[in-house]
PDB file of C-alpha atoms and ligand atoms in Angstrom:
ATOM      1  CA  MET A   1      -4.461  16.045   1.073  1.00 94.00           C
ATOM      2  CA  GLN A   2      -4.697  18.826  -1.468  1.00 95.00           C
ATOM      3  CA  ARG A   3      -1.322  20.317  -0.572  1.00 95.00           C
ATOM      4  CA  LEU A   4       0.382  16.956  -0.820  1.00 96.00           C
ATOM      5  CA  GLU A   5      -1.322  16.198  -4.126  1.00 97.00           C
ATOM      6  CA  ALA A   6      -0.239  19.584  -5.486  1.00 97.00           C
ATOM      7  CA  GLU A   7       3.359  18.956  -4.343  1.00 95.00           C
ATOM      8  CA  ALA A   8       3.318  15.518  -5.953  1.00 96.00           C
ATOM      9  CA  VAL A   9       2.001  16.935  -9.245  1.00 97.00           C
ATOM     10  CA  LYS A  10       4.747  19.592  -9.106  1.00 95.00           C
ATOM     11  CA  PHE A  11       7.412  16.937  -8.534  1.00 94.00           C
ATOM     12  CA  PHE A  12       6.160  14.645 -11.316  1.00 96.00           C
ATOM     13  CA  SER A  13       6.091  17.534 -13.792  1.00 96.00           C
ATOM     14  CA  LEU A  14       9.826  18.234 -13.282  1.00 94.00           C
ATOM     15  CA  PRO A  15      12.151  17.405 -16.182  1.00 95.00           C
ATOM     16  CA  GLN A  16      13.081  13.702 -16.223  1.00 95.00           C
ATOM     17  CA  VAL A  17      16.748  14.426 -15.345  1.00 93.00           C
ATOM     18  CA  GLU A  18      15.639  16.168 -12.155  1.00 92.00           C
ATOM     19  CA  LYS A  19      13.369  13.297 -11.118  1.00 92.00           C
ATOM     20  CA  ASP A  20      16.064  10.754 -11.904  1.00 91.00           C
ATOM     21  CA  LYS A  21      18.245  12.430  -9.267  1.00 88.00           C
ATOM     22  CA  SER A  22      15.833  10.958  -6.666  1.00 84.00           C
ATOM     23  CA  GLY A  23      16.105   7.445  -8.094  1.00 79.00           C
ATOM     24  CA  PRO A  24      16.239   4.713  -9.068  1.00 79.00           C
ATOM     25  CA  ALA A  25      13.902   3.275  -6.444  1.00 77.00           C
ATOM     26  CA  ASN A  26      15.775   0.332  -4.970  1.00 75.00           C
ATOM     27  CA  PRO A  27      13.316  -0.098  -3.414  1.00 73.00           C
ATOM     28  CA  PHE A  28      12.946   3.492  -2.066  1.00 81.00           C
ATOM     29  CA  GLY A  29      13.132   6.763  -4.004  1.00 88.00           C
ATOM     30  CA  TYR A  30      11.844   7.731  -7.454  1.00 94.00           C
ATOM     31  CA  GLY A  31      10.809   4.949  -9.810  1.00 95.00           C
ATOM     32  CA  ASP A  32       9.750   5.066 -13.428  1.00 95.00           C
ATOM     33  CA  LYS A  33       7.779   2.061 -14.777  1.00 94.00           C
ATOM     34  CA  ARG A  34       9.834  -0.524 -12.868  1.00 95.00           C
ATOM     35  CA  ILE A  35       8.016  -1.901  -9.835  1.00 96.00           C
ATOM     36  CA  GLY A  36      10.141  -3.674  -7.221  1.00 94.00           C
ATOM     37  CA  VAL A  37      13.396  -5.318  -8.262  1.00 92.00           C
ATOM     38  CA  ASN A  38      12.189  -8.549  -9.854  1.00 94.00           C
ATOM     39  CA  GLY A  39      11.229  -7.389 -13.332  1.00 94.00           C
ATOM     40  CA  ASP A  40       7.681  -6.046 -12.868  1.00 96.00           C
ATOM     41  CA  VAL A  41       6.689  -2.966 -14.848  1.00 95.00           C
ATOM     42  CA  GLY A  42       3.669  -0.682 -14.954  1.00 95.00           C
ATOM     43  CA  TRP A  43       2.483   2.470 -16.697  1.00 94.00           C
ATOM     44  CA  LEU A  44       3.393   4.811 -13.858  1.00 96.00           C
ATOM     45  CA  GLU A  45       6.069   6.746 -12.046  1.00 97.00           C
ATOM     46  CA  TYR A  46       6.212   6.977  -8.273  1.00 96.00           C
ATOM     47  CA  LEU A  47       7.982   7.999  -5.098  1.00 94.00           C
ATOM     48  CA  LEU A  48       8.402   5.448  -2.310  1.00 94.00           C
ATOM     49  CA  PHE A  49       9.329   6.498   1.218  1.00 89.00           C
ATOM     50  CA  VAL A  50      10.034   4.727   4.458  1.00 88.00           C
ATOM     51  CA  ALA A  51       7.456   6.431   6.663  1.00 84.00           C
ATOM     52  CA  THR A  52       9.114   6.804  10.046  1.00 68.00           C
ATOM     53  CA  SER A  53       7.664   8.862  12.839  1.00 57.00           C
ATOM     54  CA  ASP A  54      10.802  11.062  12.875  1.00 57.00           C
ATOM     55  CA  PRO A  55      10.457  14.559  11.465  1.00 52.00           C
ATOM     56  CA  LEU A  56      11.831  14.716   7.937  1.00 57.00           C
ATOM     57  CA  SER A  57      14.711  17.047   7.210  1.00 61.00           C
ATOM     58  CA  CYS A  58      14.918  19.104   4.023  1.00 62.00           C
ATOM     59  CA  THR A  59      17.598  20.893   2.093  1.00 63.00           C
ATOM     60  CA  SER A  60      15.846  23.344  -0.244  1.00 65.00           C
ATOM     61  CA  MET A  61      12.659  25.425  -0.148  1.00 64.00           C
ATOM     62  CA  THR A  62      10.849  23.183  -2.629  1.00 65.00           C
ATOM     63  CA  ALA A  63      11.879  20.084  -0.715  1.00 76.00           C
ATOM     64  CA  CYS A  64      10.666  21.819   2.456  1.00 84.00           C
ATOM     65  CA  SER A  65       7.115  22.497   1.304  1.00 88.00           C
ATOM     66  CA  PHE A  66       6.851  18.941  -0.034  1.00 89.00           C
ATOM     67  CA  ARG A  67       8.161  17.471   3.212  1.00 87.00           C
ATOM     68  CA  SER A  68       5.960  19.559   5.443  1.00 89.00           C
ATOM     69  CA  ALA A  69       2.861  18.536   3.444  1.00 92.00           C
ATOM     70  CA  LEU A  70       4.042  14.945   3.665  1.00 91.00           C
ATOM     71  CA  SER A  71       4.689  14.998   7.435  1.00 89.00           C
ATOM     72  CA  GLU A  72       1.323  16.597   8.054  1.00 93.00           C
ATOM     73  CA  TYR A  73      -0.426  13.986   5.923  1.00 95.00           C
ATOM     74  CA  LEU A  74       1.433  11.117   7.591  1.00 93.00           C
ATOM     75  CA  VAL A  75       0.414  12.273  11.083  1.00 92.00           C
ATOM     76  CA  ALA A  76      -3.251  12.481  10.012  1.00 95.00           C
ATOM     77  CA  VAL A  77      -3.354   9.201   8.088  1.00 95.00           C
ATOM     78  CA  ARG A  78      -1.733   7.329  10.996  1.00 94.00           C
ATOM     79  CA  LYS A  79      -4.434   8.629  13.297  1.00 95.00           C
ATOM     80  CA  MET A  80      -7.082   7.478  10.818  1.00 96.00           C
ATOM     81  CA  ALA A  81      -5.526   4.009  10.513  1.00 96.00           C
ATOM     82  CA  SER A  82      -5.523   3.680  14.269  1.00 96.00           C
ATOM     83  CA  ASP A  83      -9.239   4.571  14.386  1.00 97.00           C
ATOM     84  CA  VAL A  84     -10.064   2.157  11.553  1.00 97.00           C
ATOM     85  CA  LEU A  85      -8.177  -0.718  13.201  1.00 97.00           C
ATOM     86  CA  ARG A  86      -9.917   0.034  16.486  1.00 97.00           C
ATOM     87  CA  SER A  87     -13.310  -0.164  14.731  1.00 97.00           C
ATOM     88  CA  MET A  88     -12.281  -3.466  13.168  1.00 97.00           C
ATOM     89  CA  ALA A  89     -11.325  -4.827  16.606  1.00 97.00           C
ATOM     90  CA  GLU A  90     -14.678  -3.637  17.906  1.00 96.00           C
ATOM     91  CA  GLY A  91     -16.489  -5.347  15.020  1.00 96.00           C
ATOM     92  CA  LEU A  92     -14.601  -8.554  15.754  1.00 95.00           C
ATOM     93  CA  LYS A  93     -15.291  -8.129  19.505  1.00 95.00           C
ATOM     94  CA  ILE A  94     -11.577  -8.319  20.322  1.00 94.00           C
ATOM     95  CA  GLU A  95     -10.268  -7.077  23.678  1.00 95.00           C
ATOM     96  CA  PRO A  96      -8.217  -5.018  24.181  1.00 96.00           C
ATOM     97  CA  ARG A  97      -9.597  -2.702  21.509  1.00 96.00           C
ATOM     98  CA  ASP A  98      -6.092  -1.616  20.533  1.00 96.00           C
ATOM     99  CA  ALA A  99      -4.934  -5.189  19.795  1.00 96.00           C
ATOM    100  CA  LEU A 100      -4.722  -4.433  16.050  1.00 96.00           C
ATOM    101  CA  SER A 101      -3.995  -0.702  16.083  1.00 96.00           C
ATOM    102  CA  LYS A 102      -1.013  -1.058  18.405  1.00 95.00           C
ATOM    103  CA  LEU A 103       0.717  -3.327  15.864  1.00 93.00           C
ATOM    104  CA  ALA A 104       0.577  -0.658  13.189  1.00 88.00           C
ATOM    105  CA  MET A 105       1.175   2.322  15.502  1.00 89.00           C
ATOM    106  CA  ASP A 106       4.179   0.989  17.423  1.00 91.00           C
ATOM    107  CA  GLU A 107       7.230   3.259  17.235  1.00 90.00           C
ATOM    108  CA  HIS A 108       9.098   0.443  15.453  1.00 92.00           C
ATOM    109  CA  SER A 109       6.253  -0.308  13.047  1.00 93.00           C
ATOM    110  CA  ASP A 110       7.199  -0.594   9.400  1.00 95.00           C
ATOM    111  CA  GLY A 111       5.236   1.998   7.438  1.00 94.00           C
ATOM    112  CA  ILE A 112       5.738   2.711   3.745  1.00 95.00           C
ATOM    113  CA  PHE A 113       4.324   5.643   1.848  1.00 95.00           C
ATOM    114  CA  ARG A 114       3.840   5.705  -1.894  1.00 96.00           C
ATOM    115  CA  LEU A 115       2.907   8.527  -4.289  1.00 97.00           C
ATOM    116  CA  ASN A 116       1.903   7.248  -7.727  1.00 98.00           C
ATOM    117  CA  HIS A 117       1.477   9.187 -10.936  1.00 97.00           C
ATOM    118  CA  TYR A 118      -0.181   7.426 -13.865  1.00 96.00           C
ATOM    119  CA  PRO A 119       0.183   9.593 -16.979  1.00 93.00           C
ATOM    120  CA  PRO A 120      -2.502   9.242 -19.661  1.00 88.00           C
ATOM    121  CA  CYS A 121      -1.468   6.238 -21.727  1.00 82.00           C
ATOM    122  CA  PRO A 122      -1.064   6.302 -25.511  1.00 76.00           C
ATOM    123  CA  PRO A 123      -3.987   4.876 -27.496  1.00 71.00           C
ATOM    124  CA  LEU A 124      -3.408   1.217 -28.277  1.00 62.00           C
ATOM    125  CA  GLN A 125      -4.688   1.426 -31.827  1.00 60.00           C
ATOM    126  CA  GLY A 126      -5.919  -1.823 -33.207  1.00 58.00           C
ATOM    127  CA  LEU A 127      -5.050  -3.653 -30.022  1.00 60.00           C
ATOM    128  CA  ASN A 128      -8.061  -4.830 -28.146  1.00 56.00           C
ATOM    129  CA  ARG A 129      -6.537  -4.320 -24.686  1.00 64.00           C
ATOM    130  CA  SER A 130      -5.443  -1.624 -22.293  1.00 68.00           C
ATOM    131  CA  LEU A 131      -2.108  -0.979 -20.609  1.00 81.00           C
ATOM    132  CA  THR A 132      -1.724  -2.025 -17.021  1.00 91.00           C
ATOM    133  CA  GLY A 133      -1.035   0.900 -14.719  1.00 95.00           C
ATOM    134  CA  PHE A 134      -0.124  -1.267 -11.719  1.00 97.00           C
ATOM    135  CA  GLY A 135      -0.456  -5.036 -12.030  1.00 97.00           C
ATOM    136  CA  GLU A 136      -2.704  -7.151  -9.838  1.00 97.00           C
ATOM    137  CA  HIS A 137      -1.395  -7.982  -6.381  1.00 98.00           C
ATOM    138  CA  THR A 138      -2.243  -8.077  -2.698  1.00 98.00           C
ATOM    139  CA  ASP A 139      -0.537  -5.810  -0.154  1.00 98.00           C
ATOM    140  CA  PRO A 140       1.661  -7.671   2.336  1.00 98.00           C
ATOM    141  CA  GLN A 141       0.999  -5.292   5.267  1.00 98.00           C
ATOM    142  CA  ILE A 142      -1.918  -4.980   7.748  1.00 98.00           C
ATOM    143  CA  ILE A 143      -3.973  -2.290   6.026  1.00 98.00           C
ATOM    144  CA  SER A 144      -3.289   0.261   3.318  1.00 98.00           C
ATOM    145  CA  ILE A 145      -5.036   3.617   3.101  1.00 98.00           C
ATOM    146  CA  LEU A 146      -5.353   4.977  -0.411  1.00 98.00           C
ATOM    147  CA  ARG A 147      -6.555   8.328  -1.574  1.00 98.00           C
ATOM    148  CA  SER A 148      -6.608   9.376  -5.235  1.00 97.00           C
ATOM    149  CA  ASN A 149      -7.553  12.329  -7.351  1.00 96.00           C
ATOM    150  CA  ASP A 150     -10.761  12.261  -9.339  1.00 95.00           C
ATOM    151  CA  SER A 151      -9.516   9.762 -11.880  1.00 94.00           C
ATOM    152  CA  SER A 152     -10.603   6.166 -12.326  1.00 93.00           C
ATOM    153  CA  GLY A 153      -8.427   3.065 -12.633  1.00 94.00           C
ATOM    154  CA  LEU A 154      -8.490   1.177  -9.341  1.00 97.00           C
ATOM    155  CA  GLN A 155     -10.143  -2.238  -9.567  1.00 96.00           C
ATOM    156  CA  ILE A 156     -10.587  -4.998  -7.020  1.00 97.00           C
ATOM    157  CA  SER A 157     -11.114  -8.695  -7.548  1.00 96.00           C
ATOM    158  CA  PRO A 158     -13.678 -10.539  -5.461  1.00 89.00           C
ATOM    159  CA  ASP A 159     -13.031 -14.272  -5.091  1.00 78.00           C
ATOM    160  CA  ASP A 160     -14.913 -15.161  -8.301  1.00 81.00           C
ATOM    161  CA  GLY A 161     -12.104 -13.817 -10.504  1.00 86.00           C
ATOM    162  CA  SER A 162     -14.036 -10.831 -11.881  1.00 94.00           C
ATOM    163  CA  TRP A 163     -12.790  -7.245 -11.642  1.00 95.00           C
ATOM    164  CA  VAL A 164     -14.856  -4.439 -10.141  1.00 96.00           C
ATOM    165  CA  SER A 165     -14.002  -0.752 -10.612  1.00 95.00           C
ATOM    166  CA  VAL A 166     -13.738   1.408  -7.512  1.00 96.00           C
ATOM    167  CA  PRO A 167     -15.394   4.734  -8.377  1.00 94.00           C
ATOM    168  CA  PRO A 168     -12.916   7.590  -7.991  1.00 93.00           C
ATOM    169  CA  ASP A 169     -13.698   9.989  -5.173  1.00 95.00           C
ATOM    170  CA  GLN A 170     -11.070  12.459  -4.076  1.00 94.00           C
ATOM    171  CA  ALA A 171     -12.877  13.075  -0.797  1.00 95.00           C
ATOM    172  CA  SER A 172     -12.859   9.404   0.251  1.00 97.00           C
ATOM    173  CA  PHE A 173     -10.282   6.926   1.400  1.00 97.00           C
ATOM    174  CA  PHE A 174     -10.046   3.375   0.175  1.00 97.00           C
ATOM    175  CA  ILE A 175      -9.031   0.985   2.953  1.00 97.00           C
ATOM    176  CA  ASN A 176      -7.443  -2.205   1.726  1.00 97.00           C
ATOM    177  CA  VAL A 177      -6.947  -5.308   3.877  1.00 97.00           C
ATOM    178  CA  GLY A 178      -3.419  -6.697   3.560  1.00 98.00           C
ATOM    179  CA  ASP A 179      -2.072 -10.261   3.898  1.00 98.00           C
ATOM    180  CA  SER A 180      -1.006  -9.711   7.535  1.00 98.00           C
ATOM    181  CA  LEU A 181      -4.532  -8.764   8.620  1.00 98.00           C
ATOM    182  CA  GLN A 182      -5.875 -11.860   6.893  1.00 98.00           C
ATOM    183  CA  VAL A 183      -3.524 -13.953   9.053  1.00 98.00           C
ATOM    184  CA  LEU A 184      -4.137 -11.961  12.260  1.00 97.00           C
ATOM    185  CA  THR A 185      -7.870 -12.589  11.853  1.00 97.00           C
ATOM    186  CA  ASN A 186      -7.411 -16.210  10.678  1.00 98.00           C
ATOM    187  CA  GLY A 187      -9.097 -15.395   7.374  1.00 96.00           C
ATOM    188  CA  ARG A 188     -12.059 -13.392   8.722  1.00 96.00           C
ATOM    189  CA  PHE A 189     -10.818 -10.321   6.855  1.00 96.00           C
ATOM    190  CA  ARG A 190      -9.552 -11.177   3.382  1.00 95.00           C
ATOM    191  CA  SER A 191      -6.609  -9.596   1.655  1.00 96.00           C
ATOM    192  CA  VAL A 192      -8.025  -8.282  -1.614  1.00 95.00           C
ATOM    193  CA  ARG A 193      -6.336  -8.504  -4.995  1.00 97.00           C
ATOM    194  CA  HIS A 194      -6.366  -5.157  -6.745  1.00 98.00           C
ATOM    195  CA  ARG A 195      -4.810  -3.442  -9.764  1.00 97.00           C
ATOM    196  CA  VAL A 196      -4.850  -0.137 -11.604  1.00 97.00           C
ATOM    197  CA  ALA A 197      -5.882   0.013 -15.239  1.00 93.00           C
ATOM    198  CA  ALA A 198      -4.184   2.789 -17.173  1.00 85.00           C
ATOM    199  CA  ASN A 199      -6.452   5.537 -18.345  1.00 80.00           C
ATOM    200  CA  GLY A 200      -6.233   7.160 -21.759  1.00 78.00           C
ATOM    201  CA  VAL A 201      -7.582  10.517 -20.706  1.00 82.00           C
ATOM    202  CA  LYS A 202      -6.791  11.816 -17.245  1.00 89.00           C
ATOM    203  CA  PRO A 203      -3.629  11.487 -15.197  1.00 94.00           C
ATOM    204  CA  ARG A 204      -4.207   9.618 -11.959  1.00 96.00           C
ATOM    205  CA  VAL A 205      -2.431  10.596  -8.753  1.00 97.00           C
ATOM    206  CA  SER A 206      -2.737   8.372  -5.715  1.00 98.00           C
ATOM    207  CA  MET A 207      -1.183   8.371  -2.263  1.00 98.00           C
ATOM    208  CA  ILE A 208      -1.051   5.213  -0.199  1.00 98.00           C
ATOM    209  CA  TYR A 209       0.161   4.522   3.308  1.00 97.00           C
ATOM    210  CA  PHE A 210       0.958   0.852   3.967  1.00 97.00           C
ATOM    211  CA  PHE A 211       0.764  -0.012   7.658  1.00 97.00           C
ATOM    212  CA  GLY A 212       3.222  -2.745   8.545  1.00 96.00           C
ATOM    213  CA  PRO A 213       3.979  -4.038  12.041  1.00 96.00           C
ATOM    214  CA  PRO A 214       7.451  -3.967  13.671  1.00 96.00           C
ATOM    215  CA  PRO A 215       9.830  -6.439  11.945  1.00 96.00           C
ATOM    216  CA  ALA A 216      10.053  -8.724  15.002  1.00 97.00           C
ATOM    217  CA  GLN A 217       6.259  -8.932  15.362  1.00 97.00           C
ATOM    218  CA  ARG A 218       4.906 -12.466  15.206  1.00 97.00           C
ATOM    219  CA  ILE A 219       2.064 -12.641  12.687  1.00 98.00           C
ATOM    220  CA  ALA A 220      -0.453 -15.255  13.839  1.00 97.00           C
ATOM    221  CA  PRO A 221      -4.204 -15.279  14.505  1.00 97.00           C
ATOM    222  CA  LEU A 222      -5.056 -13.250  17.620  1.00 97.00           C
ATOM    223  CA  PRO A 223      -5.827 -15.812  20.359  1.00 96.00           C
ATOM    224  CA  GLN A 224      -8.750 -13.753  21.696  1.00 95.00           C
ATOM    225  CA  LEU A 225     -10.469 -14.152  18.323  1.00 95.00           C
ATOM    226  CA  MET A 226     -10.198 -17.890  17.945  1.00 96.00           C
ATOM    227  CA  GLY A 227     -13.286 -19.989  18.537  1.00 94.00           C
ATOM    228  CA  GLU A 228     -13.209 -23.179  20.550  1.00 95.00           C
ATOM    229  CA  GLY A 229     -11.087 -25.764  18.767  1.00 96.00           C
ATOM    230  CA  GLU A 230     -10.273 -23.325  15.944  1.00 97.00           C
ATOM    231  CA  GLN A 231      -6.845 -23.937  14.434  1.00 97.00           C
ATOM    232  CA  SER A 232      -4.595 -21.382  12.772  1.00 98.00           C
ATOM    233  CA  LYS A 233      -4.713 -21.671   8.991  1.00 98.00           C
ATOM    234  CA  TYR A 234      -1.132 -20.425   8.764  1.00 98.00           C
ATOM    235  CA  LYS A 235       2.393 -21.419   9.727  1.00 96.00           C
ATOM    236  CA  GLU A 236       4.158 -19.095  12.153  1.00 91.00           C
ATOM    237  CA  PHE A 237       6.202 -16.175  10.820  1.00 97.00           C
ATOM    238  CA  THR A 238       7.366 -12.700  11.786  1.00 98.00           C
ATOM    239  CA  TRP A 239       6.647  -9.599   9.723  1.00 98.00           C
ATOM    240  CA  GLY A 240      10.386  -9.355   8.941  1.00 97.00           C
ATOM    241  CA  GLU A 241      10.371 -12.880   7.475  1.00 97.00           C
ATOM    242  CA  TYR A 242       7.208 -12.259   5.473  1.00 98.00           C
ATOM    243  CA  LYS A 243       8.496  -8.984   4.089  1.00 97.00           C
ATOM    244  CA  LYS A 244      11.791 -10.585   3.038  1.00 97.00           C
ATOM    245  CA  ALA A 245       9.908 -13.325   1.193  1.00 97.00           C
ATOM    246  CA  ALA A 246       7.556 -10.734  -0.352  1.00 97.00           C
ATOM    247  CA  TYR A 247      10.401  -8.644  -1.710  1.00 95.00           C
ATOM    248  CA  ARG A 248      11.837 -11.714  -3.457  1.00 96.00           C
ATOM    249  CA  SER A 249       8.495 -12.453  -5.177  1.00 97.00           C
ATOM    250  CA  ARG A 250       6.934 -11.136  -8.362  1.00 97.00           C
ATOM    251  CA  LEU A 251       4.134  -8.594  -7.977  1.00 97.00           C
ATOM    252  CA  GLY A 252       1.266 -10.906  -8.969  1.00 96.00           C
ATOM    253  CA  ASP A 253       2.427 -13.920  -6.905  1.00 97.00           C
ATOM    254  CA  ASN A 254       0.224 -15.323  -4.160  1.00 96.00           C
ATOM    255  CA  ARG A 255       2.598 -14.645  -1.264  1.00 97.00           C
ATOM    256  CA  LEU A 256       0.488 -16.162   1.513  1.00 96.00           C
ATOM    257  CA  VAL A 257       0.138 -19.583  -0.054  1.00 96.00           C
ATOM    258  CA  GLN A 258       3.601 -20.751   1.112  1.00 95.00           C
ATOM    259  CA  PHE A 259       2.612 -19.919   4.699  1.00 96.00           C
ATOM    260  CA  GLU A 260      -0.710 -21.759   4.595  1.00 96.00           C
ATOM    261  CA  LYS A 261      -0.989 -24.983   6.567  1.00 94.00           C
TER     262      LYS A 261
HETATM  263  C1  GA4 B 301       2.924  -4.114  -3.056  1.00 97.16           C
HETATM  264  C2  GA4 B 301       2.395  -3.097  -2.022  1.00 97.16           C
HETATM  265  C3  GA4 B 301       3.277  -1.845  -1.905  1.00 97.16           C
HETATM  266  O1  GA4 B 301       3.082  -0.990  -3.059  1.00 97.16           O
HETATM  267  C4  GA4 B 301       4.790  -2.222  -1.812  1.00 97.16           C
HETATM  268  C5  GA4 B 301       5.147  -2.962  -3.090  1.00 97.16           C
HETATM  269  C6  GA4 B 301       6.616  -3.373  -3.304  1.00 97.16           C
HETATM  270  C7  GA4 B 301       7.399  -2.334  -4.122  1.00 97.16           C
HETATM  271  O2  GA4 B 301       6.844  -1.659  -4.964  1.00 97.16           O
HETATM  272  O3  GA4 B 301       8.629  -2.236  -3.882  1.00 97.16           O
HETATM  273  C8  GA4 B 301       6.578  -4.775  -3.975  1.00 97.16           C
HETATM  274  C9  GA4 B 301       5.091  -5.261  -3.820  1.00 97.16           C
HETATM  275  C10 GA4 B 301       4.441  -4.281  -2.852  1.00 97.16           C
HETATM  276  C11 GA4 B 301       5.001  -6.728  -3.306  1.00 97.16           C
HETATM  277  C12 GA4 B 301       6.039  -7.680  -3.966  1.00 97.16           C
HETATM  278  C13 GA4 B 301       7.384  -6.987  -4.258  1.00 97.16           C
HETATM  279  C14 GA4 B 301       7.538  -5.780  -3.344  1.00 97.16           C
HETATM  280  C15 GA4 B 301       6.987  -4.853  -5.435  1.00 97.16           C
HETATM  281  C16 GA4 B 301       7.284  -6.316  -5.612  1.00 97.16           C
HETATM  282  C17 GA4 B 301       7.380  -6.912  -6.783  1.00 97.16           C
HETATM  283  C18 GA4 B 301       5.635  -0.988  -1.503  1.00 97.16           C
HETATM  284  C19 GA4 B 301       4.939  -3.350  -0.824  1.00 97.16           C
HETATM  285  O4  GA4 B 301       5.233  -3.261   0.354  1.00 97.16           O
HETATM  286  O5  GA4 B 301       4.782  -4.564  -1.464  1.00 97.16           O
END
C-alpha cells in the first residue's frame, strides 16, 4: 500500500508534459479533470488501468518499480475481495460460498484499477460552496475496494438524500457495493451513491479496485437467495451490456433505473 502510494505520488508530481504522455484517458491511461468521455469533470487527476491477471511488462526502471508495486497490490486486493465476497455470501446464507467471489475472481473477470490524486483546491473566495473532487455516482461493478491516504473528502449518501463523511483512515479499506451486487442480491445489498469533496488543505491520494464480472456473465438475482414467490426486481442483462450502457451515461445518472422492472 505504502509503496504504491509513494509511486503514485512520484508519478503525479512529474511535469505535466511527462504525465500527458500517458494520456488522455480514453477511457484508460492518465486523465486530468475530465472523467469518462461524456463531459464530466472533477478536481482531480488520475490513472486508470485495466487490471488483468497477467504480469505487467515495463520499459524503464521507474516504470518497473511502479508496476511491481501495482502487481503486488493487485494480487493482495483480489484476495481480499474474494474473502469479503465470501463473507457476504455467508451472511446471506448462500451456497456455494463462492457464488459471489467466483464472479469477480474469474480469469475473464473485468477488473479496473484507479489511482486518484486530488490536489488542494484554490480557495473559493466569496463563493459559498466547495469544488467537487469527484461527482456523485454509484459504481457499476460488484464491489469496489478503496484505500486512501490520511486525507478527508469521501462522502456517502444514505437513501434520505443527506451526505455523510467517511473518516479518512490510511490503514482501513472502504468497501463499496456496486450496482451489479444490488441486482445479484435482488436489492438486499444497496449500491451506495458517493462523491469526493475537494479539500483546500491536503492532497488526497486514493486507490480503488473495481471488481467486475466477465463480460458474458448474466447479472440477475442469485436463485439460491430468492424467497418463495420472490420476483426479480430487474430485467435481464449481461455485465457487457450494462457496462456499455454505463459508459454512455453521465457520471451522476441513475444507471440501474432503466433495468428495473
Ligand atoms: C464510476 C466508477 C469507476 O471509477 C469507473 C468510472 C468510469 C470512468 O471514469 O471512465 C465512468 C463511471 C465509472 C460511470 C459512468 C461513466 C464511466 C465515467 C462515466 C461518466 C472507472 C467505472 O467503471 O464507472
